[in-house]
Structure formats: structure tokens, C-alpha cells
Coordinates of C-alpha atoms in Angstrom, one line a residue:
X45 CA 34.6 -10.2 2.7
X46 CA 31.3 -10.1 4.6
X47 CA 29.0 -12.8 3.8
X48 CA 25.4 -12.0 3.0
X49 CA 22.4 -13.9 4.0
X50 CA 19.6 -12.1 2.3
X51 CA 16.0 -12.3 2.8
X52 CA 14.5 -11.5 -0.8
X53 CA 10.7 -10.3 -1.3
X54 CA 9.5 -10.3 -4.8
X55 CA 5.4 -10.3 -5.6
X56 CA 6.1 -9.9 -9.5
X57 CA 6.6 -13.3 -11.3
X58 CA 8.1 -11.9 -14.0
X59 CA 11.0 -10.8 -12.2
X60 CA 11.4 -14.0 -10.1
X61 CA 14.0 -16.0 -12.4
X62 CA 16.0 -12.9 -13.3
X63 CA 16.3 -11.3 -10.0
X64 CA 18.3 -14.9 -8.6
X65 CA 20.3 -14.7 -11.8
X66 CA 21.6 -11.0 -10.7
X67 CA 21.9 -12.3 -7.5
X68 CA 23.8 -15.3 -8.5
X69 CA 26.8 -12.6 -9.8
X70 CA 27.2 -11.1 -6.3
X71 CA 30.1 -13.3 -4.5
X72 CA 29.2 -12.3 -0.9
X73 CA 25.8 -13.7 -1.4
X74 CA 26.0 -17.1 0.6
X75 CA 22.4 -17.6 1.4
X76 CA 18.9 -16.5 0.1
X77 CA 15.9 -16.9 2.0
X78 CA 13.5 -16.5 -1.2
X79 CA 10.1 -15.2 -0.7
X80 CA 8.7 -15.0 -4.0
X81 CA 5.6 -16.0 -6.0
X82 CA 7.5 -18.5 -8.3
X83 CA 9.9 -21.4 -7.2
X84 CA 13.3 -21.6 -8.5
X85 CA 13.8 -23.9 -11.3
X86 CA 17.7 -24.4 -11.1
X87 CA 20.5 -24.6 -8.7
X88 CA 22.6 -21.0 -8.0
X89 CA 26.2 -20.4 -6.2
X90 CA 24.0 -19.6 -3.2
X91 CA 22.1 -21.9 -0.8
X92 CA 18.4 -21.1 -0.4
X93 CA 14.9 -21.6 0.9
X94 CA 12.0 -20.8 -0.8
X95 CA 8.5 -20.1 0.7
X96 CA 5.4 -19.1 -1.9
X97 CA 4.1 -15.5 -0.8
X98 CA 0.9 -15.8 -2.3
X99 CA 0.0 -18.8 0.2
X100 CA 0.9 -17.3 3.3
X101 CA -1.6 -14.5 4.1
X102 CA -3.0 -16.5 6.8
X103 CA 0.4 -17.9 8.1
X104 CA 0.5 -21.3 6.6
X105 CA 4.0 -21.5 5.2
X106 CA 3.9 -25.4 5.0
X107 CA 6.0 -26.3 8.0
X108 CA 4.8 -27.2 11.5
X109 CA 5.0 -23.9 13.7
X110 CA 5.2 -25.9 17.0
X111 CA 8.5 -27.3 15.4
X112 CA 9.8 -23.6 15.4
X113 CA 11.6 -21.3 18.0
X114 CA 9.2 -19.4 20.4
X115 CA 9.6 -15.9 19.9
X116 CA 11.8 -14.3 22.8
X117 CA 10.1 -11.8 25.5
X118 CA 12.6 -8.9 24.1
X119 CA 11.3 -9.0 20.6
X120 CA 7.8 -9.6 22.0
X121 CA 8.2 -6.5 23.8
X122 CA 9.5 -4.2 21.0
X123 CA 7.2 -5.6 18.7
X124 CA 4.0 -4.5 20.5
X125 CA 4.4 -0.9 19.3
X126 CA 3.8 -2.2 15.8
X127 CA 0.6 -4.5 16.9
X128 CA -1.9 -2.2 16.0
X129 CA -0.6 -1.1 12.5
X130 CA -0.2 -4.9 11.6
X131 CA -3.7 -6.2 12.6
X132 CA -5.2 -3.1 10.5
X133 CA -2.9 -4.5 7.4
X134 CA -4.9 -7.8 7.7
X135 CA -8.1 -6.0 6.3
X136 CA -6.0 -6.7 2.6
X137 CA -6.5 -10.5 2.8
X138 CA -10.5 -10.3 3.8
X139 CA -11.8 -9.9 0.2
X140 CA -14.6 -12.4 -0.7
X141 CA -12.0 -14.5 -2.8
X142 CA -9.3 -15.0 -0.3
X143 CA -12.2 -15.6 2.7
X144 CA -13.5 -18.3 0.1
X145 CA -10.0 -19.9 -0.4
X146 CA -9.2 -20.3 2.9
X147 CA -12.8 -21.4 4.4
X148 CA -12.8 -24.0 1.6
X149 CA -8.9 -25.1 2.3
X150 CA -10.1 -25.8 5.9
X151 CA -13.8 -26.9 5.4
X152 CA -13.0 -30.4 6.0
X153 CA -11.1 -30.1 8.8
X154 CA -13.4 -27.9 10.7
X155 CA -16.9 -29.5 8.9
X156 CA -18.3 -25.8 9.0
X157 CA -21.9 -25.1 8.1
X158 CA -22.5 -22.4 5.7
X159 CA -24.5 -20.7 8.5
X160 CA -21.5 -20.6 10.7
X161 CA -19.4 -18.3 8.1
X162 CA -18.2 -14.9 9.2
X163 CA -17.8 -12.2 6.6
X164 CA -15.3 -10.2 8.3
X165 CA -12.3 -11.5 10.7
X166 CA -12.6 -11.4 14.4
X167 CA -10.0 -9.6 16.4
X168 CA -9.0 -13.1 17.8
X169 CA -8.5 -14.4 14.3
X170 CA -6.4 -11.6 12.9
X171 CA -4.2 -12.1 16.6
X172 CA -3.9 -15.7 15.7
X173 CA -2.6 -14.9 12.0
X174 CA -0.3 -12.5 13.5
X175 CA 1.3 -14.7 15.8
X176 CA 1.8 -17.4 13.1
X177 CA 3.9 -15.1 11.1
X178 CA 5.8 -13.8 14.0
X179 CA 7.1 -17.2 15.0
X180 CA 7.7 -18.2 11.8
X181 CA 9.9 -15.3 10.9
X182 CA 11.5 -15.0 14.2
X183 CA 12.7 -18.6 13.5
X184 CA 14.0 -18.2 9.9
X185 CA 15.6 -15.0 10.5
X186 CA 17.5 -16.2 13.5
X187 CA 18.2 -19.6 12.4
X188 CA 19.4 -18.6 8.6
X189 CA 21.5 -15.9 10.2
X190 CA 19.6 -13.4 8.0
X191 CA 21.6 -9.7 7.7
X192 CA 19.9 -8.1 5.2
X193 CA 16.2 -7.6 4.0
X194 CA 15.4 -6.4 0.3
X195 CA 11.9 -6.1 -1.2
X196 CA 11.4 -5.2 -4.8
X197 CA 8.3 -3.3 -3.4
X198 CA 7.2 -1.8 0.0
X199 CA 6.2 -4.5 2.4
X200 CA 2.6 -4.1 3.0
X201 CA 0.7 -7.4 3.0
X202 CA 1.6 -8.7 6.5
X203 CA 3.7 -11.8 5.4
X204 CA 6.3 -9.2 4.0
X205 CA 5.7 -6.7 6.5
X206 CA 6.4 -9.0 9.7
X207 CA 9.9 -10.0 8.6
X208 CA 10.9 -6.3 7.5
X209 CA 9.7 -5.1 11.4
X210 CA 11.9 -8.0 12.9
X211 CA 14.8 -6.9 11.1
X212 CA 14.2 -3.1 11.8
X213 CA 13.8 -4.3 15.1
X214 CA 17.1 -6.7 15.1
X215 CA 19.4 -3.8 13.8
X216 CA 19.4 -5.8 10.5
X217 CA 19.6 -3.7 7.4
X218 CA 16.9 -3.2 5.1
X219 CA 15.9 -1.9 1.9
X220 CA 12.8 -1.6 -0.2
X221 CA 11.4 0.6 -3.3
X222 CA 8.0 2.4 -2.8
X223 CA 5.9 4.1 -5.4
X224 CA 6.2 7.9 -5.6
X225 CA 5.4 10.4 -8.1
X226 CA 3.8 8.3 -11.2
X227 CA 4.2 5.2 -12.2
X228 CA 7.6 3.9 -13.4
X229 CA 9.4 6.1 -10.5
X230 CA 10.4 4.0 -7.4
X231 CA 12.2 5.8 -4.3
X232 CA 14.8 3.5 -2.3
X233 CA 13.7 3.0 1.6
X234 CA 15.7 2.0 4.5
X235 CA 13.1 2.4 6.9
X236 CA 9.2 3.5 6.7
X237 CA 10.3 6.3 8.8
X238 CA 13.0 7.5 6.3
X239 CA 13.6 11.0 6.4
X240 CA 15.3 11.2 3.3
X241 CA 18.6 13.4 5.1
X242 CA 20.6 12.8 1.5
X243 CA 17.8 13.9 -0.5
X244 CA 17.2 17.3 1.5
X245 CA 20.5 18.1 1.2
X246 CA 21.3 17.5 -2.2
X247 CA 17.8 19.3 -3.1
X248 CA 19.3 22.7 -0.9
X249 CA 22.5 22.6 -2.9
X250 CA 20.6 22.4 -6.1
X251 CA 18.6 25.2 -5.2
X252 CA 21.8 27.7 -4.9
X253 CA 23.6 26.1 -8.0
X254 CA 21.3 25.0 -10.4
X255 CA 19.6 27.6 -12.7
X256 CA 15.9 25.9 -13.9
X257 CA 16.2 27.3 -17.1
X258 CA 19.1 25.0 -18.0
X259 CA 17.8 22.0 -16.3
X260 CA 17.0 18.9 -18.7
X261 CA 14.7 16.5 -16.9
X262 CA 15.0 12.7 -17.6
X263 CA 12.0 11.5 -20.1
X264 CA 9.6 10.5 -17.3
X265 CA 9.8 13.7 -14.9
X266 CA 9.9 15.7 -18.5
X267 CA 6.9 13.9 -19.3
X268 CA 5.3 14.3 -15.9
X269 CA 6.4 18.1 -15.4
X270 CA 4.6 19.1 -19.0
X271 CA 1.4 17.1 -17.6
X272 CA 1.2 18.7 -14.0
X273 CA 2.2 22.3 -15.4
X274 CA 0.0 22.6 -18.3
X275 CA -3.1 21.2 -17.3
X276 CA -3.8 19.5 -13.8
X277 CA -6.4 16.4 -14.2
X278 CA -7.9 14.0 -11.9
X279 CA -7.0 10.2 -12.7
X280 CA -9.0 8.8 -15.7
X281 CA -11.6 6.4 -14.2
X282 CA -11.2 4.0 -17.0
X283 CA -13.3 0.5 -17.1
X284 CA -9.5 -1.0 -16.8
X285 CA -8.8 0.9 -13.7
X286 CA -12.3 0.1 -11.9
X287 CA -11.3 -3.8 -12.7
X288 CA -8.4 -3.2 -10.6
X289 CA -10.1 -2.1 -7.4
X290 CA -14.0 -3.3 -7.5
X291 CA -14.9 -7.0 -7.2
X292 CA -17.0 -8.0 -10.5
X293 CA -20.6 -7.8 -9.4
X294 CA -21.5 -10.3 -11.7
X295 CA -19.9 -12.9 -9.7
X296 CA -22.7 -12.9 -7.1
X297 CA -25.5 -13.5 -9.5
X298 CA -27.8 -16.0 -8.1
X299 CA -28.8 -17.4 -11.9
X300 CA -25.1 -17.9 -12.4
X301 CA -24.5 -19.6 -9.1
X302 CA -27.4 -22.2 -9.9
X303 CA -25.8 -23.1 -13.3
X304 CA -22.6 -23.8 -11.5
X305 CA -24.6 -25.8 -8.8
X306 CA -26.2 -28.0 -11.6
X307 CA -23.5 -28.6 -13.6
X308 CA -21.1 -29.7 -10.6
X309 CA -23.9 -32.0 -9.3
X310 CA -24.3 -33.8 -12.3
X311 CA -20.9 -34.3 -12.8
X312 CA -20.7 -35.6 -9.1
X313 CA -18.5 -33.1 -8.1
X314 CA -19.5 -32.1 -4.8
X315 CA -16.3 -30.5 -3.3
X316 CA -17.0 -28.2 -6.2
X317 CA -20.7 -27.5 -5.3
X318 CA -19.7 -26.8 -1.7
X319 CA -16.8 -24.2 -3.2
X320 CA -19.7 -22.6 -5.0
X321 CA -21.7 -22.1 -2.1
X322 CA -19.3 -20.9 0.1
X323 CA -17.9 -18.6 -2.3
X324 CA -21.7 -17.0 -3.3
X325 CA -22.1 -16.4 0.8
X326 CA -18.9 -14.3 0.9
X327 CA -19.9 -12.6 -2.4
X328 CA -23.2 -11.8 -1.0
X329 CA -22.1 -10.7 2.4
X330 CA -19.5 -8.4 0.4
X331 CA -21.9 -6.9 -1.9
X332 CA -24.8 -6.1 0.4
X333 CA -22.4 -4.3 2.9
X334 CA -21.1 -2.0 -0.3
X335 CA -24.8 -1.4 -1.3
X336 CA -25.9 -0.4 2.3
X337 CA -22.6 1.6 2.9
X338 CA -23.2 3.4 -0.2
X339 CA -26.8 4.2 0.6
X340 CA -25.6 5.6 3.8
X341 CA -23.0 7.9 2.1
X342 CA -25.5 9.3 -0.1
X343 CA -27.8 10.1 2.6
X344 CA -24.9 12.1 4.7
X345 CA -23.0 13.4 2.0
X346 CA -23.3 17.1 0.6
X347 CA -23.6 18.5 -2.7
X348 CA -22.3 22.3 -2.0
X349 CA -18.9 23.2 -1.0
X350 CA -18.6 25.6 2.1
X351 CA -19.0 29.4 1.4
X352 CA -15.8 29.9 3.5
X353 CA -12.2 29.0 3.5
X354 CA -11.8 25.2 3.7
X355 CA -9.0 22.5 3.9
X356 CA -9.7 19.5 1.5
X357 CA -8.9 15.8 2.5
X358 CA -9.8 13.1 0.0
X359 CA -10.0 9.8 1.7
X360 CA -7.3 7.0 0.8
X361 CA -8.5 4.1 -0.6
X362 CA -8.2 1.1 1.8
X363 CA -6.8 -1.4 2.3
X364 CA -3.5 -0.3 0.4
X365 CA 0.0 0.7 1.0
X366 CA -0.5 4.4 0.7
X367 CA -1.7 4.3 4.4
X368 CA -0.7 1.3 6.0
X369 CA 2.3 1.2 6.0
X370 CA 3.2 4.5 4.4
X371 CA 1.4 6.8 6.7
X372 CA 4.3 5.8 9.2
X373 CA 3.5 4.4 12.9
X374 CA 1.9 7.3 13.8
X375 CA -0.5 8.4 11.1
X376 CA -1.6 5.5 9.4
X377 CA -5.3 5.9 10.7
X378 CA -7.1 8.0 8.5
X379 CA -9.8 8.6 11.4
X380 CA -6.9 9.7 13.5
X381 CA -5.7 12.4 11.0
X382 CA -9.2 13.5 10.4
X383 CA -10.1 14.2 14.2
X384 CA -6.9 16.0 14.1
X385 CA -7.7 18.3 11.2
X386 CA -11.2 18.7 12.4
X387 CA -10.2 20.0 15.8
X388 CA -7.6 22.8 14.3
X389 CA -10.0 23.4 11.5
X390 CA -12.6 24.9 13.9
X391 CA -10.0 26.3 16.1
X392 CA -8.9 28.6 13.2
X393 CA -11.9 29.1 11.7
X394 CA -11.6 26.6 8.9
X395 CA -14.1 24.1 7.4
X396 CA -12.8 20.3 6.3
X397 CA -14.1 19.0 3.3
X398 CA -13.7 15.1 3.1
X399 CA -14.4 13.1 0.1
X400 CA -14.8 9.3 -0.2
X401 CA -12.4 7.5 -2.9
X402 CA -13.9 6.7 -6.0
X403 CA -13.1 3.2 -5.9
X404 CA -13.4 2.2 -2.3
X405 CA -14.9 -1.1 -1.3
X406 CA -16.8 -2.1 1.5
X407 CA -13.2 -3.7 3.6
X408 CA -11.9 -1.0 5.9
X409 CA -14.9 0.6 5.9
X410 CA -18.0 0.7 8.4
X411 CA -21.2 2.9 9.2
X412 CA -19.3 3.8 12.3
X413 CA -16.2 5.2 10.4
X414 CA -18.5 7.7 8.5
X415 CA -20.2 8.6 11.9
X416 CA -16.8 9.1 13.6
X417 CA -16.2 11.6 10.6
X418 CA -19.2 13.6 10.5
X419 CA -19.8 14.2 13.9
X420 CA -17.3 16.8 13.7
X421 CA -19.5 20.4 13.1
X422 CA -16.2 21.4 10.9
X423 CA -16.6 18.9 8.7
X424 CA -18.8 18.8 5.1
X425 CA -18.6 15.3 4.0
X426 CA -18.6 16.1 -0.2
X427 CA -20.5 13.9 -2.4
X428 CA -17.9 11.2 -4.1
X429 CA -19.4 12.4 -7.5
X430 CA -18.1 16.1 -7.1
X431 CA -15.3 16.9 -9.1
X432 CA -11.8 16.4 -7.2
X433 CA -10.1 19.0 -9.7
X434 CA -13.2 21.7 -8.7
X435 CA -12.4 21.3 -5.1
X436 CA -8.8 21.6 -5.2
X437 CA -9.0 24.6 -6.9
X438 CA -11.4 26.4 -4.6
X439 CA -9.5 24.7 -1.4
X440 CA -7.4 27.1 0.5
X441 CA -5.0 24.2 1.7
X442 CA -4.6 20.5 1.1
X443 CA -3.8 17.7 3.6
X444 CA -3.3 14.0 2.6
X445 CA -1.3 11.2 4.1
X446 CA 0.9 10.1 1.1
X447 CA -2.0 10.9 -1.7
X448 CA -1.2 12.7 -5.3
X449 CA -3.7 15.1 -4.3
X450 CA -0.7 16.3 -2.6
X451 CA 1.6 16.6 -6.0
X452 CA -1.6 17.8 -7.7
X453 CA -1.7 20.9 -5.2
X454 CA 1.9 21.9 -5.1
X455 CA 1.5 22.7 -9.0
X456 CA -1.7 24.4 -8.6
X457 CA 0.0 26.6 -5.8
X458 CA -2.0 25.2 -2.7
X459 CA -0.3 25.0 0.7
X460 CA 0.1 21.1 1.5
X461 CA 0.4 18.9 4.7
X462 CA 1.6 15.8 4.5
X463 CA 1.1 13.6 7.4
X464 CA 3.0 10.2 5.7
X465 CA 6.4 8.9 5.3
X466 CA 6.4 9.4 1.5
X467 CA 8.6 11.5 -0.7
X468 CA 6.1 14.0 -0.8
X469 CA 6.9 15.1 2.9
X470 CA 10.2 16.8 1.7
X471 CA 9.1 18.1 -1.5
X472 CA 9.1 22.1 -1.6
X473 CA 7.5 24.0 1.0
X474 CA 5.3 20.8 1.9
X475 CA 4.7 20.8 5.7
X476 CA 5.3 17.8 7.3
X477 CA 4.2 17.8 11.0
X478 CA 6.6 16.6 14.0
X479 CA 3.8 16.7 16.5
X480 CA 0.2 17.7 16.6
X481 CA 0.8 20.9 18.0
X482 CA 3.0 22.0 14.9
X483 CA -0.3 22.0 13.0
X484 CA -1.9 24.9 14.7
X485 CA 0.9 26.6 13.9
X486 CA 0.3 25.8 10.3
X487 CA -3.2 26.9 10.0
X488 CA -2.0 30.3 11.0
X489 CA 1.0 30.4 8.5
X490 CA -0.3 28.3 5.5
X491 CA 0.1 31.2 3.0
X492 CA 3.9 31.1 3.3
X493 CA 3.6 27.5 2.5
X494 CA 3.8 27.9 -1.4
X495 CA 6.3 26.8 -3.8
X496 CA 7.0 27.5 -7.8
X497 CA 7.1 25.6 -10.7
X498 CA 11.0 26.2 -11.0
X499 CA 11.7 24.4 -7.3
X500 CA 9.5 21.9 -8.3
X501 CA 11.7 21.2 -11.2
X502 CA 14.7 21.5 -9.1
X503 CA 13.0 18.9 -6.9
X504 CA 12.3 16.3 -9.5
X505 CA 16.3 16.7 -10.9
X506 CA 17.4 16.4 -7.4
X507 CA 15.3 12.8 -7.3
X508 CA 16.7 11.5 -10.5
X509 CA 20.2 11.0 -8.5
X510 CA 18.1 9.0 -5.8
X511 CA 15.4 7.5 -7.7
X512 CA 15.2 3.8 -9.4
X513 CA 13.2 4.3 -12.9
X514 CA 11.7 0.6 -12.5
X515 CA 8.2 -0.5 -11.5
X516 CA 6.0 -3.3 -10.0
X517 CA 3.8 -4.7 -12.3
X518 CA 0.1 -3.8 -11.7
X519 CA -1.7 -4.7 -15.1
X520 CA -0.8 -6.7 -18.3
X521 CA 2.9 -7.5 -17.9
X522 CA 3.2 -7.6 -22.0
X523 CA 1.5 -4.2 -22.2
X524 CA 3.4 -2.7 -19.2
X525 CA 6.8 -3.7 -20.7
X526 CA 5.9 -2.1 -23.9
X527 CA 4.7 1.3 -22.5
X528 CA 8.4 1.4 -20.9
X529 CA 10.2 0.0 -23.9
X530 CA 11.9 -2.6 -21.6
X531 CA 12.0 -6.2 -20.3
X532 CA 11.8 -7.8 -17.1
X533 CA 15.4 -8.7 -17.1
X534 CA 16.4 -5.1 -17.5
X535 CA 14.0 -4.0 -14.7
X536 CA 15.4 -6.9 -12.4
X537 CA 18.9 -5.8 -13.3
X538 CA 18.1 -1.9 -11.8
X539 CA 16.6 -3.6 -8.9
X540 CA 19.7 -5.9 -8.1
X541 CA 22.3 -3.3 -8.8
X542 CA 20.5 -1.1 -6.3
X543 CA 20.6 -3.7 -3.9
X544 CA 24.8 -4.1 -4.7
X545 CA 25.2 -0.3 -4.3
X546 CA 23.7 -0.5 -0.7
X547 CA 25.7 -3.7 0.2
X548 CA 28.8 -1.9 -0.6

């Protein structure tokens, strides 16, 4: 029996101990490099090392990196093609709170003054962080003889993406779970560039053999299919949803800052005083940029849709896994996709309608980002408040990297271009370009790229065989498990059963 030295990545503390309990039952596991949010509290049949994923964003793993092996030249050379996507992924860590924590942690060491703080990281800083991750993971993957990588979500926060890339480069098997059509359905991936050959073959077979009228979908698929075929509605922008994306405005209040400073000073907690000042600085920089960008958006946005045929491309929220890494190594950059679409739109007498994501913050956006978009005369940058469902109804076709707009378009009979590496790219009639030149042909033949609800139903049934009906917890854990009538132990069992199936 082959012994497995496993690299386990998990970001949900609700699963931490249960995952290890399940892994403990697998006899072929001899060692686990645990990259998690919660330290193990007991002994297991396997040996293990633990590193905290929450404290690792800037490459600080609690070890002296100079004591670790140098990255060999072969890996450096192979890794170079991933450098841009990895540096882009580092946007995720540069929100006010993370920047505050990093600065405060190093304040005494560097003796920084408030005036020397930078609101956004330089290329040099990003590259230093990337090199830290690369050296750390290269050493541990080599020295611990890691031969399997398993992640309960999609690697997307640099510290889990770098080890994934190293394993992929070294031909070490990888497995992770990416979100799909709706919350509660995960699709197992073996590579970011997974082509889902088994699912495609199974779907083609089911098209011939299954009668849509006799198909019984599982409860979650049934609920999703009914929702999408009765009335297509855009995502509900509830207060709770907005809180998940927007950094609370109240935290940057100058009055609140004064109270905090006064309270910390009378208690003679001078380090706390410095912390409040540092956080206030980052928050103000952050919010000032948001305000300026939104004013500029109002200035450049149009209130009316074009009177001619158009393609609709709503911008993805960033930084997020939906583009990095799920855009793949080719189309993770939205500007690149927009430039391609704008060129072929104009060539084929289309307009390109672009709409900003309603939850987008200042991270990952700049004035130049928007200028690059509106520089194309085929582009209509529509107001963010414009009803997305109305745009979808009037569009001739829809383009996305991995967005849910692609699924909504399918159910409304619209042709779809999917640039990214989600399961959407193999859905019925969806066009997934293999090269830029393919897109020109698609514009000429787009009317043939439509599917029926019956085809979608068969596709959903096909997915049931290959899917994992589980989830990553992104809101209140108690409420989450009540919604699905399950427990952390049961979900953890599903994750590890998936791992066991692939180990066999």
C-alpha cells in the first residue's frame, strides 16, 4: 500500500477537528501537513505539522526562512508563468484591517511614522511576499515528501495557491472543491485547467438515454431548476450580503477615533493609541478612494442601453476566486477579456455593455482601469444601478469569466461565452474559446448557441454523479447548518470521502 504524505488545506474552523478525525481512519495516510485555521488538540495515528493559514498572508510562517532550502532553478523557471496571476491574487490581503495588522505587527521593528504608511502595496512588496511563500512551501513539500494536495475550497489566497502550483509543477496529485451553480453544490477539480472530460462524456450519453420528463433531480437541484425556470431574478442585495463585501463605513469616523484615543491614553495604553491611528489612516485612504472612484463612475456611466444588438459583460467582484484563479492562466484579467470582446464586438457590429459589480470596493480598481474600458468606442459603460435582469433580457448574448450571469442567461435562452475554468464552460451550448480567433467565429454564429430547459435538466442530473453536495461556511455557522439540515461532522465526512475515492 502506497503511503500518503498529505498537504491538507482548510479555511473553515467548523470542519478542522472533524476532517482530521476522518483522515485518522485512512490507513494509508502516514503524515499530514496541516494548513488550517485551528490547531489540532489531540494526537492521531499519523505524524503532522501545523501552520496557521490566517497568519500566513504576508509569508510569515513562524519559521526562519533563511534556514530553509533555496528554491531550485528548475522550479523558478517553471513557476515564472504563474507570477502575474499570483501577484494579482495578493490584492485580497490589502484591505484596511489586514494592512493595519501587518503594519502594527512590524511597527516597533521598523519605527514607521504615520506619514510613511502606504495605502496599497508596491510591486517590490508583493514580490517579496511571493518569494517568502515560494521558499517556505518548496522546502516543506520537498522535505516532507508531500505526494497529495487536498483543499476543501478552491486555492485562492496566495498562501494556499502557491503550494498548489508547486504541486502541479512537480506532478504531485491535487484535488480541491470549487463552488458551482448555487451555494451547497461543489465541483471537485484536479486542476485549475480541468476540462471535465468524464462529465462531458456522461452528459452526451445521458442526452441519448434519459427522458427529461422522467428525471428526478435531487432536492437542491430541483429547487434550483424550479427557481430558474419560473422567474429569473438577480441576487438579492440584502443588508447581510452587503456587510459581507463592504468595509463598514462607521469605522472611519473621526469622532469615534477621538473617543478611542482618549480612552486608550487615560488608561496609558500607548500601543493601543498607535494602533487606532494606524487603522484610521488605512481606513481613510480606503474610503477616500472608494468615494473618488464612485464619483468617477457616475461621470462616465450611461443611463440608457444601446438601440442596436449588444453583448453584456457584467464585471466580476474582485479580488475573488471567480477570476483569480478561476479565470485560468489565460483569462483571469478582466481588462484582457474586455479588450478582446470590444475588438470583436466592433468588428461584428455589436455594442459591448459593461456594468460594475454593485459590491465592488476600491481594492483591485483604479481610475486607469475604467479609462481602459471606456477607451473603446464599442463599449457602453452602463450605470451600476441599472437593473441587471432588464439588461439580460435585451442583450443578444452574454459573456462572463465564471459569473452566475452565465447560468441566468442559459435559462433565458441567451447564447453564452464562458472564458473561465468553471463547470459553466461545459454546460449545454456554452461557448468556451480555445483561442482568441474562435471568438470572431462565435459572433457570426451565436444564434446557434442556445439550449432548452430539458438539456439543462439533463446536465444537472449528470452533475449529481460528479458533485459534492457540501459547502464552505461564509456566514453564521449555526444558520448555515440549519439551512442544509446537516452538521459540520457530516460535511467533513463528505469532504474526506471524496479524498478517499480519489486516493483509491
